[in-house]
Amino acid sequence: MGKVLMKGNEAMALAAIKGGCDAFYGYPITPQNELPEYLSKHMPLQGKVFVQAESEVAAINMVYGAAGAGARVLTSSSSPGIALKQEGISYMAGSELPGVIINVMRGGPGLGGIQPSQADYNQITRGGGNGDYHVLSFAPESLQETVNIVKESFSLADYYRNPVMIAVDGLIGQMMEPVELDQEINEKVSPEKTWAANGESAKRGKINKIVSLSLDPYELEKHNLKLQKKYHEMIANEQRYESILTADAEIIIVAYGTMARIARTAIKSLREEGIKAGMIRPISIWPFPSRAFKNLPTTVKTLLAVEMSLGQMRQDVVLSINGQLPVEFYGRAGGVVPEASEIIDKVKSIIGGHKNEN
Amino acid sequence: MAKGRIIIDVDRCKGCGLCIQHCPVHILELDLTTTNIKGYTPLIVNDPDKCIACSFCAMMCPDSVITVERFIKE
Amino acid sequence: MKTKRVYEPTKGLTERALSYCPGCTHGIIHKLVAEVLEEQGLLGETIGVASVGCSVMNYEFFNCDMQQAPHGRAPAVATGIKRVKPDKTVFTYQGDGDLASIGMAEVVHSAHRSENITVIFVNNAIYGMTGGQMAPTTLIGQKTSTSPEGRNQLTTGLPIRVSEMLATIPGATYLERVSVHDPKHVRLAKKAIQKAFDVQTKKQGFSMIEFISTCPVNWGMTPTDSLAWAVDSMIPYYPLGVYKDATKPGDDDA
């Protein structure tokens, strides 16, 4: 297909079609509207399903039904809309249903705002619904990375039989960048969906049921332990991150998505001033790439978590470094996007602080 | 002479009495001498000869306890 | 003496014994839905959607592929299924708490979109599974665990007549309210179910059958008295009959 200049939301929509999406069920909410708008035109052209539901609650339940019938399914929303979908997502995890959920994050809490934010981190990574479950979640920073992950997410969801979430923010959703839609991605192969309740019981010779209920606590515990195996497999195989200039770094910034893009500029400028800054950029936010924090070079004195939220991701950095290094924090909220200069000043204040100490 | 008979799956019966209420020839009652596997007092036919095999009892049964057969004259 | 079997348990239900209280008419309604699916040869390619309430476990009772939906969301789950499997038969089985309270938006919008699904709506004027609370269909003056002095219209409004309400929606193709309080009405109810699944098979749009049903335990009555109460108290407020039939020529106001 070659490179095309596309808006993030539309690029994600086209990537979903390329990823083999059979059905989309969504609901309008800024700043992700171009995604369903694009699909409302192109899905029917492909003989695929597009439904604008009466609410996000209805939309995620339509996703549940279609996924339970064996289809590859997508929904997209933003922050408060994702909050409405959490019960449905918990049901999907409990019933072991694949599905892709795109969250174009906006400022919160409550109705919040419509500017870009990362304040859904806890809602995404701590499982926003009831029960011990996790959603395999990614936070890409560029349209190319986003498009590739969206395409890959359908096979990941099928493989793990679990919801997969792609968390971007309004900035990534709204900006335009050149993207190559047909880049090779590694497709995780999974067996045929013989478990699906797809109305083939006559041919199949047995009945399939999609259920998350179990009134027997021992049965439900056994089921939970089975789910945990999947999550351990995700922790083992799906930790994704990028390390930038960490080999000789004295301070390492930890930032994802749009925040990481801005931190790159800050690091370049700091390096020009002789301050050895580096970055660890989580690409998966669940499982959090704690592996990236193992055996860091001895040159590193401090970690600095930088977010468009108020310390949600920092907690995972603290957990990963496990007390071996101090974890400083810089964040803006409400949809305010920090300037690179703010990060530069923060780093200097931390480094400066150390210089006076010794 | 009975037109047919009913077969009662005694252990499925919950003794609810809906069949008894709607039997047009009033030949059904609960067998107070026994309890079934679930501890309910099950259904019994107290006058099989009067059965007209109308299936009303089976239609009213919420638990598919009753099978109805009609006698075929040779 | 040779015999001919004239009535036997339907293959539309599994061997599982039903979990309902003695005399609860859920059992009769399950049988009728299952008999129709069996007789119309639809079992092998049907997907049923269980809701949340006393009938939540009916994915163990219906002898076809089943999905269990979150409380109130069965029509949305069914929409999701039907859109990707348009040639399969899809039905929901819901109580009044599930459909007329938490799930009202879902059933209204499924009807509004005229989704090609069949909704089996069981109205027993109470929340059964959770122990007898007031439902949107609880009658005025009816005592429940959350209307201990009898439902009071001033604070809880009037009971909702769902069939009449959905009849105002153009997309609702077939709506009928039936009862199962005696063999004659059981037979009529079965006809209604046959008609509803026929509407779906012919892709004529949304169909719902509302059943007046009983709850002996939470009403505090014997099963037989419950049937009488349904007739004497519920049916006058919820008259039986066809509330929409857009399949008849000239009756199509869609």
XYZ file of C-alpha atoms in Angstrom:
686
model
C 0.000 0.000 0.000
C 2.935 2.328 0.592
C 2.995 5.249 3.014
C -0.163 7.340 3.365
C -0.724 10.469 5.434
C -3.599 9.622 7.793
C -5.230 10.852 10.950
C -4.598 8.550 13.923
C -8.212 7.551 14.483
C -8.711 6.684 10.815
C -5.397 4.849 10.599
C -6.477 2.692 13.557
C -9.811 2.006 11.856
C -8.135 0.898 8.616
C -5.623 -1.155 10.602
C -8.510 -2.960 12.271
C -9.955 -3.878 8.884
C -6.504 -5.093 7.815
C -6.317 -7.066 11.077
C -9.363 -9.102 10.049
C -12.010 -7.321 12.120
C -15.457 -8.820 11.393
C -17.557 -6.453 13.446
C -17.368 -3.058 15.165
C -19.782 -1.928 17.879
C -19.247 1.562 19.240
C -20.674 4.832 20.482
C -19.761 8.440 19.804
C -17.315 10.115 22.222
C -14.647 12.723 21.618
C -11.729 12.411 20.809
C -12.193 9.036 18.986
C -15.121 9.836 16.701
C -13.263 9.586 13.386
C -12.608 5.896 14.120
C -16.277 4.771 14.088
C -17.032 7.324 11.387
C -14.411 5.711 9.129
C -15.689 2.218 9.906
C -19.338 3.214 9.359
C -18.371 3.810 5.733
C -15.804 1.079 5.114
C -17.056 -1.933 7.101
C -20.275 -2.300 5.094
C -18.225 -1.954 1.894
C -16.322 -5.049 3.046
C -19.525 -6.886 3.931
C -18.598 -6.500 7.581
C -20.673 -5.357 10.558
C -20.872 -1.812 11.909
C -23.336 -0.883 14.654
C -23.564 2.347 16.586
C -25.072 1.149 19.863
C -27.328 3.091 22.204
C -24.579 3.323 24.823
C -21.076 2.101 25.588
C -22.680 -0.442 27.915
C -24.706 -1.870 25.028
C -21.699 -1.660 22.691
C -19.396 -3.795 24.867
C -22.180 -6.345 25.277
C -22.593 -6.527 21.514
C -18.854 -7.135 21.385
C -19.317 -9.907 23.984
C -22.035 -11.598 21.889
C -20.171 -11.411 18.593
C -16.906 -12.567 20.221
C -18.787 -15.435 21.851
C -20.016 -16.420 18.388
C -16.402 -16.573 17.170
C -16.058 -13.262 15.319
C -13.060 -10.916 15.474
C -14.535 -7.836 17.164
C -13.489 -4.249 17.855
C -14.863 -1.424 19.923
C -13.367 1.988 20.616
C -14.118 4.699 23.136
C -12.512 7.264 25.423
C -11.960 7.326 29.195
C -15.497 7.790 30.645
C -16.825 5.531 27.895
C -14.231 2.905 28.791
C -15.365 3.199 32.419
C -18.882 2.250 31.280
C -17.474 -0.797 29.466
C -15.547 -2.213 32.400
C -18.267 -4.653 33.491
C -18.465 -6.046 29.974
C -14.676 -6.307 29.774
C -14.629 -8.223 33.067
C -17.295 -10.599 31.654
C -15.166 -11.104 28.535
C -12.127 -11.968 30.644
C -14.216 -14.284 32.810
C -15.764 -16.017 29.786
C -12.376 -16.114 28.001
C -13.538 -14.056 25.023
C -11.182 -12.324 22.574
C -11.862 -8.716 21.627
C -9.959 -5.512 20.830
C -10.725 -2.293 22.692
C -9.182 1.019 21.619
C -9.112 3.748 24.275
C -8.320 7.267 23.022
C -7.739 8.808 26.424
C -8.961 12.234 27.508
C -8.721 14.272 30.714
C -10.668 13.136 33.794
C -12.105 12.468 36.290
C -15.811 12.511 35.494
C -16.696 14.183 32.235
C -13.226 15.719 32.473
C -12.166 17.296 29.223
C -11.398 16.338 25.653
C -7.687 17.098 25.587
C -5.121 14.297 25.539
C -4.394 12.522 28.834
C -2.992 9.291 30.291
C -5.174 9.321 33.395
C -6.789 5.959 32.547
C -3.588 4.076 33.411
C -5.029 2.534 36.580
C -8.388 1.841 34.933
C -6.543 -0.060 32.194
C -3.751 -1.838 34.057
C -5.468 -2.582 37.346
C -8.484 -4.131 35.640
C -11.312 -1.604 35.847
C -13.958 -4.261 36.453
C -14.622 -6.855 39.145
C -12.513 -9.958 39.753
C -8.914 -11.102 39.387
C -8.299 -10.476 35.726
C -6.049 -8.432 33.452
C -6.357 -6.924 30.010
C -3.308 -7.219 27.768
C -2.680 -3.506 27.148
C -0.386 -1.572 24.861
C 0.481 2.153 24.675
C 2.103 2.985 21.314
C 3.675 6.398 20.649
C 3.558 6.774 16.858
C 0.885 6.112 14.246
C 3.086 3.440 12.672
C 3.530 1.621 15.971
C -0.186 2.056 16.708
C -1.288 0.655 13.363
C 0.987 -2.374 13.719
C -0.246 -3.112 17.242
C -3.892 -2.736 16.226
C -3.384 -5.272 13.423
C -1.507 -7.645 15.740
C -4.026 -7.286 18.570
C -6.705 -9.427 16.893
C -4.432 -12.471 16.748
C -3.191 -11.760 20.293
C -6.784 -11.606 21.553
C -7.619 -14.880 19.802
C -4.440 -16.567 21.104
C -4.986 -15.587 24.730
C -8.821 -15.647 24.469
C -8.788 -12.402 26.405
C -9.579 -8.729 25.715
C -6.679 -6.635 24.411
C -6.623 -2.885 24.884
C -4.753 -0.285 22.906
C -4.388 2.940 24.881
C -3.514 6.056 22.978
C -4.524 9.621 23.754
C -6.396 12.336 21.958
C -3.198 13.707 20.463
C -2.290 10.417 18.757
C -5.908 9.967 17.714
C -6.178 13.408 16.173
C -2.728 13.996 14.622
C -1.701 13.001 11.111
C 1.471 11.066 10.310
C 2.580 9.004 7.314
C 1.868 5.307 7.936
C 2.526 2.093 6.049
C -0.585 -0.069 6.543
C 0.869 -3.280 5.100
C 4.013 -3.618 7.192
C 4.751 -7.221 8.142
C 3.552 -8.021 11.670
C 4.131 -11.234 13.628
C 0.702 -12.876 13.725
C 0.213 -15.153 16.732
C -1.405 -18.305 15.411
C -4.226 -19.803 17.462
C -6.382 -22.904 16.962
C -9.833 -22.820 15.388
C -12.510 -21.434 17.716
C -14.138 -24.787 18.452
C -15.321 -23.259 21.738
C -17.532 -20.602 20.080
C -21.305 -20.527 20.633
C -21.885 -19.918 16.948
C -25.033 -21.948 16.366
C -23.257 -24.949 14.824
C -24.203 -27.405 17.595
C -25.889 -29.703 15.076
C -22.699 -30.158 13.039
C -20.479 -29.994 16.081
C -22.484 -32.641 17.914
C -22.197 -30.853 21.238
C -23.372 -27.599 22.777
C -21.042 -24.657 23.416
C -21.718 -22.231 26.240
C -20.203 -18.815 26.929
C -20.524 -18.379 30.664
C -18.635 -16.614 33.453
C -20.995 -17.696 36.257
C -20.104 -20.425 38.711
C -21.973 -20.647 41.997
C -19.525 -23.284 43.282
C -16.603 -21.277 44.773
C -14.154 -24.148 44.278
C -15.051 -24.368 40.582
C -14.758 -20.597 40.260
C -11.380 -20.656 42.014
C -10.158 -23.368 39.636
C -11.327 -21.202 36.743
C -9.506 -18.199 38.211
C -6.278 -20.171 38.505
C -6.646 -21.186 34.876
C -6.968 -17.503 33.921
C -3.901 -16.681 36.038
C -1.832 -19.089 33.910
C -2.698 -16.955 30.892
C -1.668 -13.777 32.678
C 1.650 -15.338 33.711
C 2.198 -16.306 30.069
C 1.506 -12.687 29.074
C 3.963 -11.448 31.727
C 6.549 -13.850 30.364
C 6.014 -13.172 26.642
C 4.397 -9.781 26.135
C 6.592 -7.339 28.053
C 7.457 -4.785 25.389
C 9.579 -1.689 25.833
C 12.272 0.448 24.210
C 15.453 1.588 25.979
C 16.931 4.849 24.652
C 20.476 5.963 25.585
C 20.357 4.114 28.911
C 23.829 2.482 28.700
C 25.664 5.490 30.168
C 22.711 7.376 31.608
C 22.856 9.075 35.024
C 19.086 9.644 34.979
C 16.485 7.558 33.192
C 13.106 8.995 32.253
C 10.209 6.511 32.173
C 7.428 7.661 29.827
C 5.021 6.101 27.301
C 2.901 7.221 24.360
C 2.818 10.965 23.609
C 4.805 11.655 26.788
C 7.676 9.557 25.456
C 7.732 11.529 22.201
C 8.164 14.766 24.149
C 10.766 13.205 26.455
C 12.852 12.270 23.374
C 13.193 15.971 22.569
C 14.123 16.742 26.184
C 16.790 13.982 26.241
C 18.356 15.242 22.996
C 18.650 18.743 24.424
C 19.949 17.542 27.822
C 22.579 15.407 26.096
C 23.720 18.496 24.161
C 24.242 20.165 27.539
C 26.288 17.207 28.750
C 23.591 15.750 30.979
C 23.423 11.999 30.362
C 19.678 11.375 30.272
C 18.121 8.220 28.871
C 14.617 6.734 28.678
C 12.794 3.490 29.202
C 9.604 3.593 27.119
C 6.986 1.026 28.062
C 5.106 -0.194 24.966
C 3.095 -2.741 26.940
C 1.548 -1.168 30.037
C 0.050 -4.446 31.154
C 2.195 -6.461 31.609
C 4.352 -3.526 32.766
C 7.893 -4.119 31.366
C 9.609 -4.523 34.751
C 12.258 -6.550 32.903
C 13.594 -3.213 31.546
C 14.587 -2.231 35.092
C 16.769 -5.256 35.776
C 20.584 -4.696 35.956
C 20.585 -1.052 34.960
C 24.079 0.455 34.570
C 25.661 1.667 37.801
C 25.826 5.172 36.300
C 22.067 5.594 36.905
C 21.300 7.572 40.055
C 17.630 8.371 39.560
C 14.515 7.356 37.649
C 12.037 10.028 36.614
C 8.485 8.994 35.794
C 6.852 11.501 33.441
C 3.146 11.271 32.715
C 0.069 13.123 31.563
C -1.459 11.940 34.804
C -0.566 12.277 38.468
C 1.617 9.333 39.425
C -0.414 6.395 38.196
C 2.401 4.804 36.136
C 5.004 5.858 38.698
C 3.676 3.163 41.035
C 4.673 0.464 38.524
C 8.149 2.008 38.184
C 8.518 1.929 41.970
C 7.376 -1.707 42.027
C 9.805 -2.629 39.254
C 12.916 -0.931 40.683
C 12.023 -2.270 44.098
C 13.775 0.430 46.143
C 17.141 0.203 44.410
C 16.824 3.725 42.998
C 14.769 6.792 43.884
C 11.815 7.392 41.524
C 11.085 11.079 40.950
C 7.907 12.275 39.270
C 6.761 14.968 36.873
C 3.237 15.091 35.511
C 0.510 17.350 34.184
C -3.203 16.625 34.366
C -6.568 17.620 32.958
C -5.415 17.378 29.360
C -2.411 19.693 29.717
C 0.439 18.389 27.543
C 3.861 19.253 29.070
C 6.546 21.008 27.010
C 9.963 19.393 26.594
C 11.376 22.383 28.496
C 9.415 21.411 31.596
C 11.052 17.980 31.589
C 14.471 19.557 31.021
C 13.987 21.850 34.015
C 12.824 18.950 36.181
C 15.852 16.816 35.230
C 18.187 19.715 35.944
C 16.595 20.305 39.320
C 17.114 16.610 40.187
C 20.686 16.439 38.791
C 21.514 19.840 40.270
C 20.260 18.625 43.600
C 22.650 15.645 43.440
C 25.610 17.846 42.476
C 25.126 20.030 45.567
C 24.796 16.936 47.730
C 28.164 15.271 46.948
C -61.860 -48.086 30.512
C -58.838 -45.794 30.390
C -58.016 -44.095 27.048
C -54.361 -44.042 28.028
C -51.960 -43.602 30.885
C -49.268 -41.304 32.214
C -45.715 -42.218 33.149
C -44.386 -40.222 36.105
C -40.671 -39.521 36.527
C -41.119 -39.542 40.306
C -37.706 -38.121 41.203
C -38.215 -35.028 39.017
C -41.544 -34.154 40.614
C -41.605 -31.176 43.021
C -45.140 -31.822 44.280
C -46.325 -28.411 43.029
C -49.838 -29.594 42.265
C -50.396 -27.704 38.991
C -51.224 -30.967 37.230
C -53.622 -32.008 39.969
C -55.526 -28.701 39.661
C -55.998 -29.072 35.883
C -56.726 -32.802 35.503
C -60.284 -32.745 34.066
C -61.122 -36.150 35.554
C -59.472 -35.432 38.937
C -57.444 -38.620 39.201
C -54.197 -37.071 40.368
C -52.964 -36.463 43.917
C -49.765 -36.291 45.908
C -48.611 -39.611 47.280
C -48.382 -38.709 50.966
C -46.841 -42.119 51.741
C -43.508 -41.333 50.072
C -40.979 -38.580 49.402
C -38.766 -38.611 46.308
C -34.992 -38.255 46.043
C -35.282 -34.458 46.423
C -37.522 -34.742 49.457
C -40.688 -33.687 47.636
C -44.025 -35.491 47.888
C -44.475 -36.826 44.362
C -47.495 -37.211 42.121
C -49.547 -40.383 41.854
C -52.576 -41.435 39.773
C -55.352 -42.476 42.150
C -57.752 -43.882 39.527
C -55.884 -44.884 36.349
C -58.993 -46.310 34.706
C -60.448 -42.832 34.277
C -57.470 -41.378 32.458
C -58.489 -39.809 29.108
C -54.883 -39.136 27.995
C -55.662 -35.457 27.395
C -52.123 -34.355 28.368
C -53.397 -31.422 30.454
C -51.309 -32.637 33.377
C -48.177 -32.855 31.239
C -48.799 -29.438 29.672
C -49.075 -27.803 33.079
C -46.022 -29.561 34.527
C -43.073 -27.132 34.834
C -40.560 -29.948 35.245
C -41.303 -32.382 32.355
C -42.227 -35.086 34.874
C -45.125 -36.595 32.889
C -45.172 -38.622 29.678
C -48.615 -39.400 28.218
C -49.538 -42.482 26.167
C -52.786 -43.259 24.409
C -54.004 -46.873 24.092
C -54.465 -48.052 20.479
C -57.391 -50.360 19.912
C -56.147 -53.580 18.115
C -52.291 -53.131 24.671
C -50.392 -51.051 22.109
C -49.804 -47.474 23.030
C -48.961 -44.265 21.183
C -46.988 -41.559 22.881
C -48.909 -38.268 22.720
C -46.818 -36.126 25.010
C -43.201 -36.520 26.083
C -40.447 -34.283 27.414
C -38.996 -32.172 24.582
C -35.485 -32.711 23.231
C -35.217 -28.946 23.275
C -34.362 -29.171 26.953
C -31.321 -31.005 28.294
C -31.584 -33.811 30.853
C -30.766 -31.311 33.648
C -33.515 -30.943 36.232
C -34.732 -27.340 36.346
C -33.604 -25.314 39.341
C -36.900 -23.427 39.776
C -39.138 -23.459 42.835
C -42.071 -25.918 42.801
C -44.879 -24.584 40.588
C -42.865 -21.721 39.124
C -44.106 -21.204 35.562
C -40.586 -20.535 34.269
C -40.574 -24.310 33.773
C -43.625 -24.281 31.526
C -42.236 -21.367 29.510
C -38.873 -23.125 29.081
C -40.712 -26.222 27.795
C -42.735 -24.218 25.281
C -39.719 -22.346 23.878
C -37.774 -25.610 23.681
C -40.682 -27.480 22.036
C -41.042 -24.780 19.360
C -37.303 -24.769 18.618
C -37.355 -28.565 18.390
C -40.484 -28.732 16.219
C -39.235 -26.004 13.848
C -35.933 -27.874 13.503
C -33.984 -24.848 14.783
C -32.203 -26.317 17.819
C -29.001 -27.199 16.005
C -28.460 -23.683 14.750
C -29.844 -21.593 17.571
C -27.909 -19.396 19.984
C -29.820 -18.502 23.133
C -28.896 -15.675 25.463
C -29.530 -16.193 29.167
C -30.003 -13.114 31.321
C -29.522 -12.595 35.053
C -32.300 -13.571 37.437
C -33.980 -16.865 38.358
C -33.528 -18.020 34.761
C -29.784 -17.241 34.705
C -28.919 -20.946 34.693
C -31.022 -21.719 31.648
C -27.851 -22.097 29.602
C -27.809 -25.514 31.353
C -31.428 -26.242 30.368
C -31.775 -25.241 26.689
C -30.379 -27.862 24.333
C -28.649 -25.369 22.005
C -25.595 -23.082 22.014
C -26.008 -20.525 24.800
C -24.393 -17.326 26.027
C -24.920 -15.862 29.487
C -25.305 -12.060 29.357
C -24.694 -9.421 32.017
C -27.839 -8.227 33.827
C -30.078 -6.310 31.419
C -27.801 -6.669 28.406
C -29.157 -9.804 26.704
C -30.741 -7.898 23.792
C -27.378 -6.190 23.133
C -25.519 -9.523 23.330
C -28.141 -10.987 20.986
C -27.682 -8.037 18.613
C -23.947 -8.645 18.601
C -24.496 -12.322 17.786
C -27.202 -11.850 15.164
C -25.249 -9.229 13.234
C -22.289 -11.620 12.727
C -24.513 -14.712 12.392
C -27.551 -13.414 10.466
C -28.701 -16.907 9.448
C -28.753 -18.312 12.989
C -31.769 -18.223 15.270
C -31.095 -15.966 18.244
C -33.341 -15.515 21.284
C -33.045 -13.926 24.705
C -34.811 -15.189 27.822
C -35.297 -12.431 30.391
C -37.234 -11.657 33.553
C -38.918 -8.347 34.371
C -36.076 -7.039 36.531
C -33.581 -7.806 33.754
C -35.623 -6.489 30.832
C -37.817 -3.725 32.257
C -35.445 -2.272 34.857
C -31.689 -2.376 34.238
C -32.070 -3.508 30.612
C -34.810 -1.210 29.364
C -32.574 0.745 27.008
C -31.256 -2.447 25.453
C -34.665 -3.946 24.666
C -36.070 -0.598 23.450
C -33.137 -0.029 21.095
C -33.127 -3.621 19.832
C -36.778 -3.114 18.939
C -35.993 0.344 17.546
C -33.360 -1.186 15.230
C -35.788 -4.046 14.525
C -33.040 -6.555 15.308
C -34.009 -9.940 13.905
C -34.118 -11.570 17.338
C -36.845 -13.067 19.543
C -37.171 -11.876 23.131
C -38.845 -14.206 25.643
C -39.936 -11.847 28.428
C -41.173 -13.421 31.676
C -43.173 -10.979 33.809
C -43.811 -12.214 37.361
C -44.043 -8.753 38.932
C -41.135 -9.328 41.299
C -37.378 -9.962 41.587
C -37.280 -13.695 42.266
C -33.605 -14.727 42.452
C -32.644 -12.007 44.922
C -35.506 -12.772 47.274
C -38.668 -10.927 46.306
C -37.937 -7.257 45.801
C -40.215 -4.838 43.954
C -39.821 -4.843 40.178
C -40.944 -2.248 37.593
C -43.912 -4.563 36.932
C -44.882 -4.993 40.601
C -48.552 -4.025 40.971
C -49.725 -1.070 43.048
C -50.350 -2.259 46.584
C -48.407 -5.480 46.030
C -46.255 -6.276 49.058
C -42.619 -7.170 48.316
C -39.427 -7.134 50.354
C -38.760 -3.561 49.185
C -42.363 -2.398 49.185
C -43.325 -3.895 52.550
C -46.393 -1.682 52.894
C -47.464 -2.408 49.323
C -46.148 -0.634 46.236
C -46.947 3.070 46.497
C -47.492 4.870 43.209
C -46.463 8.235 44.670
C -42.921 7.100 45.386
C -42.402 4.318 42.824
C -44.674 5.168 39.917
C -47.056 2.827 38.097
C -46.113 -0.672 36.849
C -44.672 -0.667 33.319
C -46.692 -2.281 30.518
C -43.790 -3.326 28.310
C -45.735 -4.801 25.376
C -47.858 -1.666 25.044
C -44.731 0.516 25.333
C -42.762 -1.349 22.678
C -45.811 -1.349 20.386
C -45.151 2.376 19.844
C -41.809 1.515 18.240
C -42.062 1.042 14.458
C -39.240 -1.493 14.444
C -41.147 -3.863 16.715
C -42.611 -6.327 14.236
C -44.441 -8.788 16.514
C -45.462 -8.307 20.172
C -47.881 -10.503 22.101
C -48.641 -10.939 25.787
C -49.670 -14.421 26.827
C -50.174 -16.479 29.968
C -49.643 -20.119 30.968
C -52.162 -20.396 33.805
C -54.158 -23.261 32.222
C -53.816 -25.771 29.359
C -55.773 -23.584 26.931
C -53.491 -20.610 27.535
C -50.423 -22.835 27.431
C -51.484 -23.869 23.939
C -52.082 -20.230 22.912
C -48.716 -19.235 24.365
C -47.007 -21.905 22.289
C -48.680 -20.534 19.147
C -47.361 -17.084 20.019
C -43.816 -18.433 20.349
C -44.159 -20.230 17.010
C -45.264 -16.953 15.419
C -42.350 -15.044 16.991
C -39.708 -17.491 15.733
C -41.467 -17.535 12.360
C -41.098 -13.727 12.190
C -37.389 -14.142 12.921
C -36.878 -16.950 10.405
C -38.555 -14.824 7.735
C -36.253 -11.914 8.690
C -39.244 -9.684 9.394
C -37.590 -8.039 12.398
C -37.945 -7.823 16.175
C -40.349 -10.103 18.038
C -41.140 -10.345 21.746
C -43.531 -12.547 23.665
C -44.385 -11.311 27.183
C -45.486 -14.080 29.569
C -47.538 -13.423 32.680
C -45.725 -15.713 35.092
C -45.847 -16.635 38.795
C -43.502 -16.574 41.804
C -45.154 -18.731 44.481
C -42.324 -18.464 47.023
C -41.888 -14.696 46.915
C -45.594 -13.989 46.495
C -46.086 -16.152 49.566
C -48.738 -18.371 47.940
C -49.163 -21.979 46.872
C -48.394 -22.666 43.224
C -52.107 -23.102 42.396
C -53.142 -19.958 44.277
C -50.369 -18.136 42.414
C -51.967 -19.028 39.086
C -55.261 -17.662 40.384
C -53.592 -14.433 41.560
C -51.964 -14.023 38.173
C -55.391 -14.288 36.551
C -57.269 -12.138 39.072
C -54.676 -9.411 39.695
C -52.041 -9.358 36.960
C -54.015 -10.003 33.783
C -56.500 -7.166 34.409
C -53.525 -4.756 34.564
C -51.579 -6.625 31.850
C -54.281 -7.660 29.326
C -53.352 -10.594 27.091
C -53.334 -10.138 23.330
C -51.365 -9.204 20.238
C -49.958 -5.681 20.622
C -48.200 -5.483 17.279
C -48.211 -7.589 14.169
C -46.465 -5.782 11.328
C -46.483 -9.013 9.317
C -50.191 -8.694 8.508
C -50.656 -6.623 5.312
C -51.987 -3.174 6.080
C -50.862 -3.365 9.660
C -47.346 -2.343 8.733
C -46.870 1.175 10.049
C -43.064 0.834 9.847
